[in-house]
PDB file of C-alpha atoms in Angstrom:
ATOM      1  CA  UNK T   1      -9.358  28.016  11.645  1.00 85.00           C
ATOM      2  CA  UNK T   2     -10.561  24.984   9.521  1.00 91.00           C
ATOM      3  CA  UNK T   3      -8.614  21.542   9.975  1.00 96.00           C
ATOM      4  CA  UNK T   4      -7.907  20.115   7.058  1.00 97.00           C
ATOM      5  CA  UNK T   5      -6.159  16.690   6.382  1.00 96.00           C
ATOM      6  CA  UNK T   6      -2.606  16.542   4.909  1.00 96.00           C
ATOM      7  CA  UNK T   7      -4.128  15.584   1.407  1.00 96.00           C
ATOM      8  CA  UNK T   8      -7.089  18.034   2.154  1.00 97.00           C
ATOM      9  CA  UNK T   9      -4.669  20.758   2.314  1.00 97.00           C
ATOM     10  CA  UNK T  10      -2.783  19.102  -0.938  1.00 97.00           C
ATOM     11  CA  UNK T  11      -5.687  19.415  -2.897  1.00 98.00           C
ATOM     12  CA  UNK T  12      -6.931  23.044  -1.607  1.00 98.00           C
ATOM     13  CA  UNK T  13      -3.204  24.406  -2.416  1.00 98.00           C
ATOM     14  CA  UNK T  14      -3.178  22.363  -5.891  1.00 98.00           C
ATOM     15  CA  UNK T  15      -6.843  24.215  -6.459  1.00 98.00           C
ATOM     16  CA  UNK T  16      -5.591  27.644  -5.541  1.00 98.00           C
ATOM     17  CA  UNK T  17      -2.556  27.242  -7.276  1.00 98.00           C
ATOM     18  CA  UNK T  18      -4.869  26.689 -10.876  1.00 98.00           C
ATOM     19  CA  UNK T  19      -7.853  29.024  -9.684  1.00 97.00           C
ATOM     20  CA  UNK T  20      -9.679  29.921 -12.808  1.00 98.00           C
ATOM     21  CA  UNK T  21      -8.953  26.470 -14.809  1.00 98.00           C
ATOM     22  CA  UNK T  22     -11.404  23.388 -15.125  1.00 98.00           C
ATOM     23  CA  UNK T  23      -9.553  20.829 -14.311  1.00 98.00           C
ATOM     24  CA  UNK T  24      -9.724  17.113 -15.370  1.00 98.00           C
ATOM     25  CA  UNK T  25     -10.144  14.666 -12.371  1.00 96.00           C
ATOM     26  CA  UNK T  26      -7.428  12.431 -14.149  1.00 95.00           C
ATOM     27  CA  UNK T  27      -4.943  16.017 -14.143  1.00 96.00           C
ATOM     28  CA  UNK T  28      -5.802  16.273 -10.159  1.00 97.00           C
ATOM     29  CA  UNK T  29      -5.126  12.720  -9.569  1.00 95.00           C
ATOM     30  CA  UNK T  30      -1.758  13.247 -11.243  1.00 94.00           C
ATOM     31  CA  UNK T  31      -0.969  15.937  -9.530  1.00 96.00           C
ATOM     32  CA  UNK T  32      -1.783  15.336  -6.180  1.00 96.00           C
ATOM     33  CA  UNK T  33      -1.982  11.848  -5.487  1.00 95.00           C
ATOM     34  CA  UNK T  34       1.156  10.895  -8.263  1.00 92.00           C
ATOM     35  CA  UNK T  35       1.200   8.739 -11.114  1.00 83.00           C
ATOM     36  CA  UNK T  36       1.368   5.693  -9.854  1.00 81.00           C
ATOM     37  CA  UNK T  37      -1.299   6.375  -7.255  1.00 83.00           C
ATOM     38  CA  UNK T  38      -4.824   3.651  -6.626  1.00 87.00           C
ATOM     39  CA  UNK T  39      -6.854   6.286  -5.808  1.00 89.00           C
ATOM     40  CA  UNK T  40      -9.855   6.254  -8.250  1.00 92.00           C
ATOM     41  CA  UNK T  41     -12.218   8.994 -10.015  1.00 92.00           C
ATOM     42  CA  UNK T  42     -14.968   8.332  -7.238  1.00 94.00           C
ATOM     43  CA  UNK T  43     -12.246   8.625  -4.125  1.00 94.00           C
ATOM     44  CA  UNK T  44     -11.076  12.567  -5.754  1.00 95.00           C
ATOM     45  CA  UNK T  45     -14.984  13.272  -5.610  1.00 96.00           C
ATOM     46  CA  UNK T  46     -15.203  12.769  -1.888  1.00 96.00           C
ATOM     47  CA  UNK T  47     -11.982  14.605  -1.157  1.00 97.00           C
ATOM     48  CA  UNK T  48     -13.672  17.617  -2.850  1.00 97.00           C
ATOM     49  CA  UNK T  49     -17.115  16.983  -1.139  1.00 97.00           C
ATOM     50  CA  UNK T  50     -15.162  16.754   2.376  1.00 97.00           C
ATOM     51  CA  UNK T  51     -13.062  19.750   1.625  1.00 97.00           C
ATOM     52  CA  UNK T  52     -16.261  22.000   0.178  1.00 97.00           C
ATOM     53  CA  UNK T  53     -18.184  21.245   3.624  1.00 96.00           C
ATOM     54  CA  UNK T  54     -15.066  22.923   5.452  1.00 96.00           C
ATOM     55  CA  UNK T  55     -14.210  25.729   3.267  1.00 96.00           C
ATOM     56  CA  UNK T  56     -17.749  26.716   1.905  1.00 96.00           C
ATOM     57  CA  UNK T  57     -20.682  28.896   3.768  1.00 94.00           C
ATOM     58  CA  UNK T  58     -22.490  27.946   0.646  1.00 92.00           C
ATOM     59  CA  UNK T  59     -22.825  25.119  -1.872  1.00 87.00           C
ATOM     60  CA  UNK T  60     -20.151  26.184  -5.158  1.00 89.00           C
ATOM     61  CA  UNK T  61     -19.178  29.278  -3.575  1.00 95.00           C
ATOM     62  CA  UNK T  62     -15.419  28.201  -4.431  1.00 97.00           C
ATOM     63  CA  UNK T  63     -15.043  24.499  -5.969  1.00 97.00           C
ATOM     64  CA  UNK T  64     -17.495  24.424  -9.122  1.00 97.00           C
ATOM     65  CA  UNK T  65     -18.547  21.108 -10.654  1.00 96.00           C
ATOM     66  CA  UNK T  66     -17.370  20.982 -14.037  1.00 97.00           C
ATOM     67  CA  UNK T  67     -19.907  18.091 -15.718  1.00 94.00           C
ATOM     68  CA  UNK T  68     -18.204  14.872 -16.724  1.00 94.00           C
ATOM     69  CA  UNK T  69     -14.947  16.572 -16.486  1.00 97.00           C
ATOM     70  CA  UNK T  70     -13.634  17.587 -13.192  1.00 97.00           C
ATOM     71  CA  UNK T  71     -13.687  21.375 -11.102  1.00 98.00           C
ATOM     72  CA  UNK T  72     -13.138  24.672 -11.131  1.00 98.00           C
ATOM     73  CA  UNK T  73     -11.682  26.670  -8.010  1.00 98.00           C
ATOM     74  CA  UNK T  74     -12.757  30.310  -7.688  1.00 96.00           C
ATOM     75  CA  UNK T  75     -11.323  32.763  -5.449  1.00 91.00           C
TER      76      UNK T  75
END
């Protein structure tokens, strides 16, 4: 079993809920953090870097790197 964080596992069941769709770093942040949330563009990139070393046996194998725009989740 893989530990994840309460927001970890926010993010992972936001991701698998929208598998298939790029998706904007500003529509994540909305999503799972909220509106009104401080967490920045930077902070979302080392949620998905923490969560990819826990859920991946190999680098992209489920969260791709959309360039200048956000990520992808595939199944």
């Amino acid at each position: 079993p893989v530990k994840l964080s309460p927001k970890e596992y926010d993010l992972l069941s936001y991701f698998v809920d929208h598998h298939g769709e790029a998706l904007s770093r500003q529509r994540i942040m909305d999503s799972v953090w909220g509106y009104d949330s401080q967490v920045t563009f930077r902070s979302i990139d080392r949620f998905v870097t923490t969560l990819r070393r826990k859920i991946e046996t190999e680098p992209g194998q489920h969260i791709e790197t959309v360039r200048e725009f956000g990520y992808r989740f595939r199944m």
